Short mmCIF file of C-alpha atoms and ligand atoms in Angstrom, two decimals:
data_model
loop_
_atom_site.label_atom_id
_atom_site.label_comp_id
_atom_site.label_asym_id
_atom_site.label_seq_id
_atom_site.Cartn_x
_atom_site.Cartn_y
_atom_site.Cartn_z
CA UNK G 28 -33.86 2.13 -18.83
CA UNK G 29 -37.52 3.32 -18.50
CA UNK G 30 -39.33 2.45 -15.51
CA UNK G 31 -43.08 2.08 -15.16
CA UNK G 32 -44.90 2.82 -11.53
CA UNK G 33 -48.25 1.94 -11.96
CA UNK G 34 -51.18 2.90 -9.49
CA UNK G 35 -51.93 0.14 -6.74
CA UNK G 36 -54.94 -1.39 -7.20
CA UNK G 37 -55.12 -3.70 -3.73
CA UNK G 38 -57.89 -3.27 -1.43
CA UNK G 39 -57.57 0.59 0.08
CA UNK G 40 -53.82 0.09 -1.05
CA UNK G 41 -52.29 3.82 -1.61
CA UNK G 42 -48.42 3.19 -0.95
CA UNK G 43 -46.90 3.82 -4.44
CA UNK G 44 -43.94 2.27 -6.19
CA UNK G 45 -41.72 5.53 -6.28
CA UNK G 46 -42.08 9.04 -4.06
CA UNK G 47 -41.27 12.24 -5.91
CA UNK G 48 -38.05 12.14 -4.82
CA UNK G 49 -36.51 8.61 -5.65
CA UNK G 50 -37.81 9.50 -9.37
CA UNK G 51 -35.78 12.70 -9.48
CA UNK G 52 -32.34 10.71 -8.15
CA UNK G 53 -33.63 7.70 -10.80
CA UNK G 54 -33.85 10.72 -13.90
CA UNK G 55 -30.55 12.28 -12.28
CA UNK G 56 -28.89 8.70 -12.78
CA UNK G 57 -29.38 8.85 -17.01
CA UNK G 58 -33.29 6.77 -16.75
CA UNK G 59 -36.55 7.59 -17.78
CA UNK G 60 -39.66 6.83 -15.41
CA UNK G 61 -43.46 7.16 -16.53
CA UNK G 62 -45.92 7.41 -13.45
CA UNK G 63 -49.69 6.05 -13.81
CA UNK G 64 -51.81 9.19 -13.13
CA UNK G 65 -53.20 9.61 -9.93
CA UNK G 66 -50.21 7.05 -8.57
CA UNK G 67 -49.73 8.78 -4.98
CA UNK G 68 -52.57 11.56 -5.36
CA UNK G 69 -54.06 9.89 -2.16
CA UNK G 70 -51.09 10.72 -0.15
CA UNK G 71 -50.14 13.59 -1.33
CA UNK G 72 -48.12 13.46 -4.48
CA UNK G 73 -49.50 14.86 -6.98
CA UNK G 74 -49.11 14.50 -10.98
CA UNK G 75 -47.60 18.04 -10.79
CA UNK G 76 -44.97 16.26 -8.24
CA UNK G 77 -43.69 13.63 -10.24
CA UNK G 78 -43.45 15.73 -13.33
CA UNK G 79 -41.49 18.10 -11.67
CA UNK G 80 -39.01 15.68 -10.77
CA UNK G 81 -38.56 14.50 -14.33
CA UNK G 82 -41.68 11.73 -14.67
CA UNK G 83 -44.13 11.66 -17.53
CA UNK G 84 -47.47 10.88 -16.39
CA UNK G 85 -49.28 7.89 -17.89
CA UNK G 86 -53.44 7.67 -18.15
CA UNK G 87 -53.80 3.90 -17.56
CA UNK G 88 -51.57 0.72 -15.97
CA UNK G 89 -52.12 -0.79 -19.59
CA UNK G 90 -50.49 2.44 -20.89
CA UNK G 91 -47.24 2.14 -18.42
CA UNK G 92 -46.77 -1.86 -18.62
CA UNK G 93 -46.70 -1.47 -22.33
CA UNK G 94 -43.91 1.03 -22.21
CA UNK G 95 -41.59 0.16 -19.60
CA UNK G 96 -38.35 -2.01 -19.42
CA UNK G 97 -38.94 -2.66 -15.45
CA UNK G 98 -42.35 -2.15 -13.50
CA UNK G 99 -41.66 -1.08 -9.80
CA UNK G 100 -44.79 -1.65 -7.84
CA UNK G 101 -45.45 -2.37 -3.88
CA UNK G 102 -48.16 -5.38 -3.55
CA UNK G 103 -47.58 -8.39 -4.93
CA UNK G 104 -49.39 -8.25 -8.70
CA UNK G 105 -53.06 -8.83 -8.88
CA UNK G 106 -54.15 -11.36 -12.35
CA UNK G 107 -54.95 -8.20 -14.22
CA UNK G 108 -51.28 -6.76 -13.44
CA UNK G 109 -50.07 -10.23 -14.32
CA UNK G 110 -51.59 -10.58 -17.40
CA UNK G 111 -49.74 -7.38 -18.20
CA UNK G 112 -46.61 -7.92 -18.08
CA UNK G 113 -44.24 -9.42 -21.30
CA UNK G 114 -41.31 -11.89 -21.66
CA UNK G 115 -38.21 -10.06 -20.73
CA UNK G 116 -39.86 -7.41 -18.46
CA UNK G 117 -38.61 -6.38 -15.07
CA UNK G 118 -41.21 -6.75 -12.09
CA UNK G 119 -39.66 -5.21 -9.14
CA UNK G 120 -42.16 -5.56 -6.12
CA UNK G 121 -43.11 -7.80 -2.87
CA UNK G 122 -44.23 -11.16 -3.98
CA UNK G 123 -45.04 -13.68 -1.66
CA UNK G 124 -45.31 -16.59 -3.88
CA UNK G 125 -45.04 -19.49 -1.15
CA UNK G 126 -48.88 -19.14 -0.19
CA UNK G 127 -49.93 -17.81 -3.38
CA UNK G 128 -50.26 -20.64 -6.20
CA UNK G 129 -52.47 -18.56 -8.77
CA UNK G 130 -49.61 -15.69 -8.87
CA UNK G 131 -46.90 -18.26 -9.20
CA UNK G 132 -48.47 -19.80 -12.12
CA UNK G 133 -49.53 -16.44 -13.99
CA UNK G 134 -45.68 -15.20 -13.34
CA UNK G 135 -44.50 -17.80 -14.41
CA UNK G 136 -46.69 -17.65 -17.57
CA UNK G 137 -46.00 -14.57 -18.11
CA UNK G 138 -42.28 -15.37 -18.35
CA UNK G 139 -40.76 -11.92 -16.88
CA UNK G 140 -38.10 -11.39 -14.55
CA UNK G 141 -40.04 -11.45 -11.03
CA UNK G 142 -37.70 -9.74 -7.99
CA UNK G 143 -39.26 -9.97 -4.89
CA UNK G 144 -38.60 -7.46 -2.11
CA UNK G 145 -39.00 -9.83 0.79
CA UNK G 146 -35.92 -12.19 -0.51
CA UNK G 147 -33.42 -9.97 -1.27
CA UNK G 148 -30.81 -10.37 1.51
CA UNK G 149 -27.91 -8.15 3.25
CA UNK G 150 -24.51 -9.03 4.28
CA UNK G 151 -25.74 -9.45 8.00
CA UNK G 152 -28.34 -11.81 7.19
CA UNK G 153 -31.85 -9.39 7.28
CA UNK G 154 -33.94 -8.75 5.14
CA UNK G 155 -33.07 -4.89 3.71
CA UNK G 156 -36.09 -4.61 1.90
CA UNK G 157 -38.93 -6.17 4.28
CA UNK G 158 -37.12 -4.56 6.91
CA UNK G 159 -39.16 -0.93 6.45
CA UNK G 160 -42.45 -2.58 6.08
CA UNK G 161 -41.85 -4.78 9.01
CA UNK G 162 -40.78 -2.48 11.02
CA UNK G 163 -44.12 -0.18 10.15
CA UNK G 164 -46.63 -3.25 10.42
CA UNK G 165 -44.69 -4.15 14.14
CA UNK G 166 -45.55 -1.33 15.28
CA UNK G 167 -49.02 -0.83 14.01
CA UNK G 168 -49.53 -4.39 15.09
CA UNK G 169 -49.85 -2.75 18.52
CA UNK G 170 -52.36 -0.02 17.66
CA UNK G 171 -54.37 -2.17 15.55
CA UNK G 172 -54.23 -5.23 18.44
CA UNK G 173 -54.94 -2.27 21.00
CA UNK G 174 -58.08 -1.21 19.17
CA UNK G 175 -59.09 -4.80 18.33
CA UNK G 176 -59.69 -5.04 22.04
CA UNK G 177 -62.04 -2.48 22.93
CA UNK G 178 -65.71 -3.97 23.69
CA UNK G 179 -67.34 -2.60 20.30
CA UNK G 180 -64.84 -4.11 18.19
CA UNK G 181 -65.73 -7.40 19.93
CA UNK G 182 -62.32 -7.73 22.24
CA UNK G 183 -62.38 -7.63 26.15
CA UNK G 184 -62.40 -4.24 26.54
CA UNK G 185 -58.42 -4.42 27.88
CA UNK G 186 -56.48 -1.55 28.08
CA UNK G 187 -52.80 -1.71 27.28
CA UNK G 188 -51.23 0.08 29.73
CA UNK G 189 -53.63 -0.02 32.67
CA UNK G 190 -53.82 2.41 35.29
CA UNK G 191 -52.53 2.89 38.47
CA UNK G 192 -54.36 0.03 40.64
CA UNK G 193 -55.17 -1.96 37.44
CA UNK G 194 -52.89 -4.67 36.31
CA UNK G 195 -51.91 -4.03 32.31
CA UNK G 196 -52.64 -5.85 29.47
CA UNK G 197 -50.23 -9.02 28.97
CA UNK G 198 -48.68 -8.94 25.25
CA UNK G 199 -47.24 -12.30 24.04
CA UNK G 200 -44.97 -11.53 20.60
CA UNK G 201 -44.35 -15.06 18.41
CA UNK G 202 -40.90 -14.21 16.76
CA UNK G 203 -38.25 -11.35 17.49
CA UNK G 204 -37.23 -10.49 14.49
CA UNK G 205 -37.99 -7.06 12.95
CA UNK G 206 -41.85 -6.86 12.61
CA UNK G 207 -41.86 -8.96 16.45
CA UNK G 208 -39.04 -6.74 18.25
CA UNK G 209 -40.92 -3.65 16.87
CA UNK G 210 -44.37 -5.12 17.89
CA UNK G 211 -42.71 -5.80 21.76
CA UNK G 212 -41.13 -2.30 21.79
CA UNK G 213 -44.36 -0.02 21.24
CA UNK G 214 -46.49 -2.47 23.42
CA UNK G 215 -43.40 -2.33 26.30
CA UNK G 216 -43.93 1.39 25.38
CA UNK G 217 -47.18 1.37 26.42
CA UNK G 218 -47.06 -0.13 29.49
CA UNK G 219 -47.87 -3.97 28.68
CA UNK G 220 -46.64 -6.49 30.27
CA UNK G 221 -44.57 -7.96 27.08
CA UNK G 222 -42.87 -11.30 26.47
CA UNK G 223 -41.35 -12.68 23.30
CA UNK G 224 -40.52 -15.81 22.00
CA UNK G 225 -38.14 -16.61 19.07
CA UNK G 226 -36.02 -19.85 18.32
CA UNK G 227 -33.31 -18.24 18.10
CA UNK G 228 -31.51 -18.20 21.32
CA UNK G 229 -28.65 -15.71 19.74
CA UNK G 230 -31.84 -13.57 19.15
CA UNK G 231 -33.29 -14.01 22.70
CA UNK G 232 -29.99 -12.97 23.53
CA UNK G 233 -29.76 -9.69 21.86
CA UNK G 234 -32.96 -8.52 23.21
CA UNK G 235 -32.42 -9.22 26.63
CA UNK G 236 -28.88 -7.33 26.63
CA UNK G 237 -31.23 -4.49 25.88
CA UNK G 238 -34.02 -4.60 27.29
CA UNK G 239 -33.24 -6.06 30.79
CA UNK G 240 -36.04 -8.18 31.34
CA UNK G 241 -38.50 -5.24 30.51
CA UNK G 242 -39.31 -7.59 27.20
CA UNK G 243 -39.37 -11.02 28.70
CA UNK G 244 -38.01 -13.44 26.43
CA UNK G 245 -39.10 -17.29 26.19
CA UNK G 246 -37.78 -19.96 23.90
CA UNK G 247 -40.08 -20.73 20.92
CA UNK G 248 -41.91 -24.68 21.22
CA UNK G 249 -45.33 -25.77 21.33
CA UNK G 250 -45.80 -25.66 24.97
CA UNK G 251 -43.78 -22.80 26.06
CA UNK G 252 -46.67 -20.75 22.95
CA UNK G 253 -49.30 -23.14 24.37
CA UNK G 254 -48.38 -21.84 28.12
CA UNK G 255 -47.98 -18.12 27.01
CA UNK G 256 -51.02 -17.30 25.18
CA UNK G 257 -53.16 -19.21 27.58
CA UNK G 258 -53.70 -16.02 29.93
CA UNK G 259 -52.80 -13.13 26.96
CA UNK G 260 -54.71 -10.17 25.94
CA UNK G 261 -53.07 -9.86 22.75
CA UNK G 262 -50.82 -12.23 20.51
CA UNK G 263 -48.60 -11.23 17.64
CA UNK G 264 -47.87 -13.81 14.89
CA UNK G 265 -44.26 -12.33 13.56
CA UNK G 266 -42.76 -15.48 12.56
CA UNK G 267 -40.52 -16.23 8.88
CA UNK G 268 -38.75 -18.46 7.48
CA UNK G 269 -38.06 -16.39 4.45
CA UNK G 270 -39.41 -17.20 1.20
CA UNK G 271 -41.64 -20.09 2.79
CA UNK G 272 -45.16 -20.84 3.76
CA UNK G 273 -45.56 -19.47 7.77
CA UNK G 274 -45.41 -22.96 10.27
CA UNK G 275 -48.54 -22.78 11.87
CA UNK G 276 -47.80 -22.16 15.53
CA UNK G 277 -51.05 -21.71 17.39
CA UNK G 278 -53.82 -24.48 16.74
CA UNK G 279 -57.29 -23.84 16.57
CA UNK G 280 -57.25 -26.60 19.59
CA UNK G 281 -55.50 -23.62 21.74
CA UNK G 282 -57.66 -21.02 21.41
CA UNK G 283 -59.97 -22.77 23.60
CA UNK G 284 -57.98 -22.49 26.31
CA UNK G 285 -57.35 -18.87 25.71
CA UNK G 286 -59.60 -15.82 27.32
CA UNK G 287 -62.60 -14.67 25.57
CA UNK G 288 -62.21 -11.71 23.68
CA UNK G 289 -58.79 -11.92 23.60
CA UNK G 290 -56.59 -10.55 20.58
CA UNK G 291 -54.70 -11.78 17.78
CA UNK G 292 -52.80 -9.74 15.53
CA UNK G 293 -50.95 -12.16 12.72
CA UNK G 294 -48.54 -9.61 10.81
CA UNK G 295 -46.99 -12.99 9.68
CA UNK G 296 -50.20 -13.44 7.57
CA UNK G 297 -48.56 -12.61 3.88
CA UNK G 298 -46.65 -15.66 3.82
CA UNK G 299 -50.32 -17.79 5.03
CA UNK G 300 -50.64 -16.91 8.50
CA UNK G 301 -48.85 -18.38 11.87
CA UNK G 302 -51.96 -19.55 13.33
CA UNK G 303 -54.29 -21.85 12.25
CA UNK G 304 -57.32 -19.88 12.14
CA UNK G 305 -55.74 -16.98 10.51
CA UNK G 306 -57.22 -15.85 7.08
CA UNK G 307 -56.49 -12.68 4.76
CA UNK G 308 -58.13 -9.71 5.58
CA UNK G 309 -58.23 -5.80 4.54
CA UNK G 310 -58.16 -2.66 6.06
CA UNK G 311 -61.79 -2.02 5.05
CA UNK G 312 -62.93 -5.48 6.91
CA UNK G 313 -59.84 -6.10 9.24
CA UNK G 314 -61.49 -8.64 11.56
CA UNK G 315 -63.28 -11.17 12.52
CA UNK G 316 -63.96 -13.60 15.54
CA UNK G 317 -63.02 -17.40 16.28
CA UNK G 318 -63.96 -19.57 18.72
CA UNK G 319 -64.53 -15.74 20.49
CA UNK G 320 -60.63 -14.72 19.71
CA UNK G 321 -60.80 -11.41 17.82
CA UNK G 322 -58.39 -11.78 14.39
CA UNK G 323 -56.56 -9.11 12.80
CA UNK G 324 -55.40 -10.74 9.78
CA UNK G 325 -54.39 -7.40 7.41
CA UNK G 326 -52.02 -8.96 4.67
CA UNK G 327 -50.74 -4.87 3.48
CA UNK G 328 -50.56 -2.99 7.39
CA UNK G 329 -47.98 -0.60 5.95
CA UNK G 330 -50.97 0.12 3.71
CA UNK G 331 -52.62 1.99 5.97
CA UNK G 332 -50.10 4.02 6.91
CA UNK G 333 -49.38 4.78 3.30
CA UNK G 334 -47.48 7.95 3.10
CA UNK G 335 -45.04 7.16 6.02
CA UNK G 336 -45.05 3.59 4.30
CA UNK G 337 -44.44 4.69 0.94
CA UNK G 338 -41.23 6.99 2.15
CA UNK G 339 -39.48 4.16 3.75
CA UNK G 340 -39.76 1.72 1.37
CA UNK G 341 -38.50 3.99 -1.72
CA UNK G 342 -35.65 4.99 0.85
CA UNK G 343 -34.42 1.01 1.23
CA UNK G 344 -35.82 0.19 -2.48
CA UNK G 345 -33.82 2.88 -4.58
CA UNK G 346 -29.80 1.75 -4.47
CA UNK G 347 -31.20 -0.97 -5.76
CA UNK G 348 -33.56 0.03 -8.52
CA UNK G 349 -30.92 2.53 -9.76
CA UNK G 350 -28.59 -1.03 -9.40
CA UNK G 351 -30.61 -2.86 -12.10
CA UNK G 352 -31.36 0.26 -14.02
CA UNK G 353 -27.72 1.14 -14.16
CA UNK G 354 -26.40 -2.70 -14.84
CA UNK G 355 -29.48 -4.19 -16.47
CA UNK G 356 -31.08 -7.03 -14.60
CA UNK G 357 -28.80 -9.84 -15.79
CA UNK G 358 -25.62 -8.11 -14.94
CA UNK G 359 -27.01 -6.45 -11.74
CA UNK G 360 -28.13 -10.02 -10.28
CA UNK G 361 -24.69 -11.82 -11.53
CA UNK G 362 -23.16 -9.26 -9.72
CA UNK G 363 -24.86 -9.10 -6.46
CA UNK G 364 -25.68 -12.46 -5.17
CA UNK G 365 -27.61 -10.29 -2.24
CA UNK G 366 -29.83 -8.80 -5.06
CA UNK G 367 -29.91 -11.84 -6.70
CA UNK G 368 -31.36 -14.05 -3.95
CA UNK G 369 -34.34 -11.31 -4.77
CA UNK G 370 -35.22 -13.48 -8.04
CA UNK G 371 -37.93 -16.25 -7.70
CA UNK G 372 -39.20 -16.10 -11.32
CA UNK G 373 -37.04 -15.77 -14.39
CA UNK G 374 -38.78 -16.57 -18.27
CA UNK G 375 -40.91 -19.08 -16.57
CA UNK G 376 -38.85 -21.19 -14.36
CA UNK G 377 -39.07 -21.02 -10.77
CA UNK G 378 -35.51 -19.88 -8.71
CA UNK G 379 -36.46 -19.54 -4.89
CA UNK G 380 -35.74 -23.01 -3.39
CA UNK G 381 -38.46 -22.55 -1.18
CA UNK G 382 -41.39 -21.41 -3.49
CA UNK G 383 -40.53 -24.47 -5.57
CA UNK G 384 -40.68 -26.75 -2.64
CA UNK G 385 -43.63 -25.28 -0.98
CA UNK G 386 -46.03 -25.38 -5.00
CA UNK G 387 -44.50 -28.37 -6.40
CA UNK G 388 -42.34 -26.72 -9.41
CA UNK G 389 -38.88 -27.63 -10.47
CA UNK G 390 -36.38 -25.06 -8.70
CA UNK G 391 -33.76 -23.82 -11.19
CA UNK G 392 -30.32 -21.95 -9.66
CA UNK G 393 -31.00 -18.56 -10.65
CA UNK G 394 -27.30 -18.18 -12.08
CA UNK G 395 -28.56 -20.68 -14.73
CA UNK G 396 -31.91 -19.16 -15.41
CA UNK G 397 -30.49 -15.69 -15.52
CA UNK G 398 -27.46 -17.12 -17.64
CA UNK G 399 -30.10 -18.88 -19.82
CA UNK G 400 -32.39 -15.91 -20.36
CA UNK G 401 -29.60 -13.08 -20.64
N1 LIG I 504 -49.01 -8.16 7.11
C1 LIG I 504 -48.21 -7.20 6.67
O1 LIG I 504 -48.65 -6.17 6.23
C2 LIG I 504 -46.74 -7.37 6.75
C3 LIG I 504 -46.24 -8.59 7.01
N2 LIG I 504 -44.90 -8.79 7.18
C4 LIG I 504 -44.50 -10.16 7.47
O2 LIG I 504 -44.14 -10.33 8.83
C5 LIG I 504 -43.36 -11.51 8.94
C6 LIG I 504 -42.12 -11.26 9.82
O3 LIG I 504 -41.23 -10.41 9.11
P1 LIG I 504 -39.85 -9.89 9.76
O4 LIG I 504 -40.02 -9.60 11.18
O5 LIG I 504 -39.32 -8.85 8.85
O6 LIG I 504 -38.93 -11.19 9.61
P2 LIG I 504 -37.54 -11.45 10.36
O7 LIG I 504 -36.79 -12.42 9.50
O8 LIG I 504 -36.90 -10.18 10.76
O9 LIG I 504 -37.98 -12.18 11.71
C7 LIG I 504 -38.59 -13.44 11.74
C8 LIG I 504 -38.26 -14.08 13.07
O10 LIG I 504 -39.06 -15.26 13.18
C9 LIG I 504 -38.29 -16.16 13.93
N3 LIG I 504 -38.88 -17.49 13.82
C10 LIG I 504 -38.87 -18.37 12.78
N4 LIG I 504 -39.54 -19.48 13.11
C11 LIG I 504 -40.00 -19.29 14.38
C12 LIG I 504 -40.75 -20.08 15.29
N5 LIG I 504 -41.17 -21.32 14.97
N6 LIG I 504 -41.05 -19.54 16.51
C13 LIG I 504 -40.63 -18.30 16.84
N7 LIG I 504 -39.89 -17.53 16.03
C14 LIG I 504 -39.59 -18.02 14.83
C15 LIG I 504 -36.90 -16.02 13.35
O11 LIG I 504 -35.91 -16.56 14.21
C16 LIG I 504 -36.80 -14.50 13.21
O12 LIG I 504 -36.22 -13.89 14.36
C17 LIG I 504 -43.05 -11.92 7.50
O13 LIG I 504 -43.93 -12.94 7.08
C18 LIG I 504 -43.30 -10.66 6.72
O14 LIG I 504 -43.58 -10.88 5.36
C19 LIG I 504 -44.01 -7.77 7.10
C20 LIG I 504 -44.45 -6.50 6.81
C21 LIG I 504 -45.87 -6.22 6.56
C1 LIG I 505 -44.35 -6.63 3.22
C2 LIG I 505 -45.66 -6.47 2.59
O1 LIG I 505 -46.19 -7.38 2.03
C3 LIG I 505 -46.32 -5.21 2.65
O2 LIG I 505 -45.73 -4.23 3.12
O3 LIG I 505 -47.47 -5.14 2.22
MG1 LIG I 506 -48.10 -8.39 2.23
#
């Protein structure tokens, strides 16, 4: 199979599709991969890198959609990248279609096989392919919330930890699962005063074995949030319901009651946002102030840390890449119904139960639509 990694073209977006290294085990396995030019120059692999491990270099995105089989990418496709692709290609990448009607329609148009990242699933129930991203925006949630609330960035001028004499910062985490429990980790780290809420009791569990009440944990509702973030410094939104639109948690209503200048960081934001005032942002613009609540809204976090970013998520992504490269997709997804749960767009019908539901298309079992298509 040849596989196309085209340069990212998101707002200050330099994570790239495939390091160095996963291309070398990808040419090892029998495939051929062309690399856009300039793909991961801006964190430090060069041209001279990816031929080395057995790439050819491309000179424009046109030049590596028309060639490959299967496009592996990071962020979700942008119209240009959508326009792009053919009937029958492979688009290997995070989606999030729920909140994102234009994308839905113009993958759906474009009638190629879209994977998403963020639905493939594991035997234990996660998430194996948000999981590295999650945990890299959970724990930049923290720096970015701590920064957020310094004075000249328009937040209370609140440090984390304290100091000795000086009560810390409080740190109220909505949702435990990997972005949240990372989030509550580095801000316990740092010397907050951290409490989490998930609806999950098993999950409240679990993090109270470990932790010991140094993460406080609280049942998700309305007024246990409403209570919670009343007196909090900073607030992460790390809630999903995978594959659907984020349930908006925190009204605009309740940030009236919460302290001026205050803090909140919603990593949950990619699938819409957890709170009702959230909107996208991007690293070059991250914030911006409600009702005086500071907003840190970055859809691509891992973004920022690209190179760290970029090395986890070709770590998780390759067994599987090399799994539809070495199958093809149709075989690859009738085989693995953890891979296939992946699929929400095959030759223009929608298979992810919840994309349908949330943008009004017809859902289609993706054993049918792959069955129909192969
Ligand atoms: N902005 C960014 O750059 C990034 C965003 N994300 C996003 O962060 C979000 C969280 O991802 P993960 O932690 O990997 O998911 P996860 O599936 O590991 O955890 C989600 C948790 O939310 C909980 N939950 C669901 N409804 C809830 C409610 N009403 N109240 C409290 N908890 C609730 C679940 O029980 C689960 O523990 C996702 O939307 C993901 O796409 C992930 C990486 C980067
Ligand atoms: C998960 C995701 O959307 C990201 O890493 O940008
Ligand atoms: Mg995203």
């Amino acid at each position: 199979m040849l596989i196309g990694v085209p340069k990212e073209i998101k707002n200050h977006e330099y994570r790239v599709g495939l390091t160095p290294s996963g291309v070398r085990e990808i040419v090892a396995a029998g495939h051929k991969v062309v690399v856009q030019t300039q793909a991961g120059l801006a964190i430090g692999f060069t041209d001279e890198n990816y031929l080395q491990a057995g790439a050819s270099i491309a000179a424009t995105a046109e030049a590596v959609f028309a060639a490959a089989d299967m496009i592996i990418k990071v962020k979700e496709p942008q119209p240009v990248e959508c326009r792009m692709l053919r009937p029958g290609q492979v688009l290997f990448t995070y989606l999030h279609l729920a909140p994102d009607p234009e994308q839905t329609r113009l993958l759906v148009e474009s009638e190629a096989i879209a994977i998403a990242y963020e639905t493939v699933t594991d035997e234990r129930g996660g998430l194996p392919l948000l999981a590295p991203m999650s945990e890299v925006a959970g724990r930049m949630a923290v720096q970015a919330g701590a920064h957020a609330l310094e004075k000249a960035q328009g937040g209370r001028g609140v440090l984390l930890g304290g100091v000795p004499g000086v009560a810390p910062a409080k740190v109220v985490v909505i949702g435990g699962g990997v972005v949240g429990l990372n989030a509550a980790r580095m801000a316990q780290g740092l010397g907050a005063d951290v409490t989490l809420l998930d609806k999950s009791l098993g999950r409240l569990k679990e993090i109270d074995n470990v932790y010991q009440g140094r993460i406080k944990t609280l049942m998700s509702n309305a007024a246990n949030i409403e209570e919670s973030i009343r007196d909090a410094d900073m607030v992460v939104g790390a809630v999903l319901i995978p594959g659907a639109a984020a349930p908006k948690l925190v009204s605009r209503a309740m940030l009236k009651n919460m302290k001026t200048g205050a803090v909140l960081v919603d990593v949950a934001i990619d699938q819409g946002g957890c709170f009702e005032t959230s909107r996208a942002t991007t690293h070059q613009d991250p914030t911006y102030i409600v009702d005086g609540i500071v907003h840190y809204c970055v859809a691509n976090m891992p973004g920022g840390v690209a190179r760290t970013s970029t090395m986890a998520l070709t770590n998780a992504t390759l067994p599987y890449a090399l799994e539809l490269a070495g199958k093809g997709w149709a075989e690859a997804l009738i085989a693995n119904p953890h891979l296939r749960n992946g699929l929400n767009v095959c030759r223009g019908k929608v298979t992810y139960a919840a994309v349908a539901r949330d943008l009004g298309y017809e859902y289609v079992e993706p054993l049918a639509a792959i069955k129909a298509a192969s």
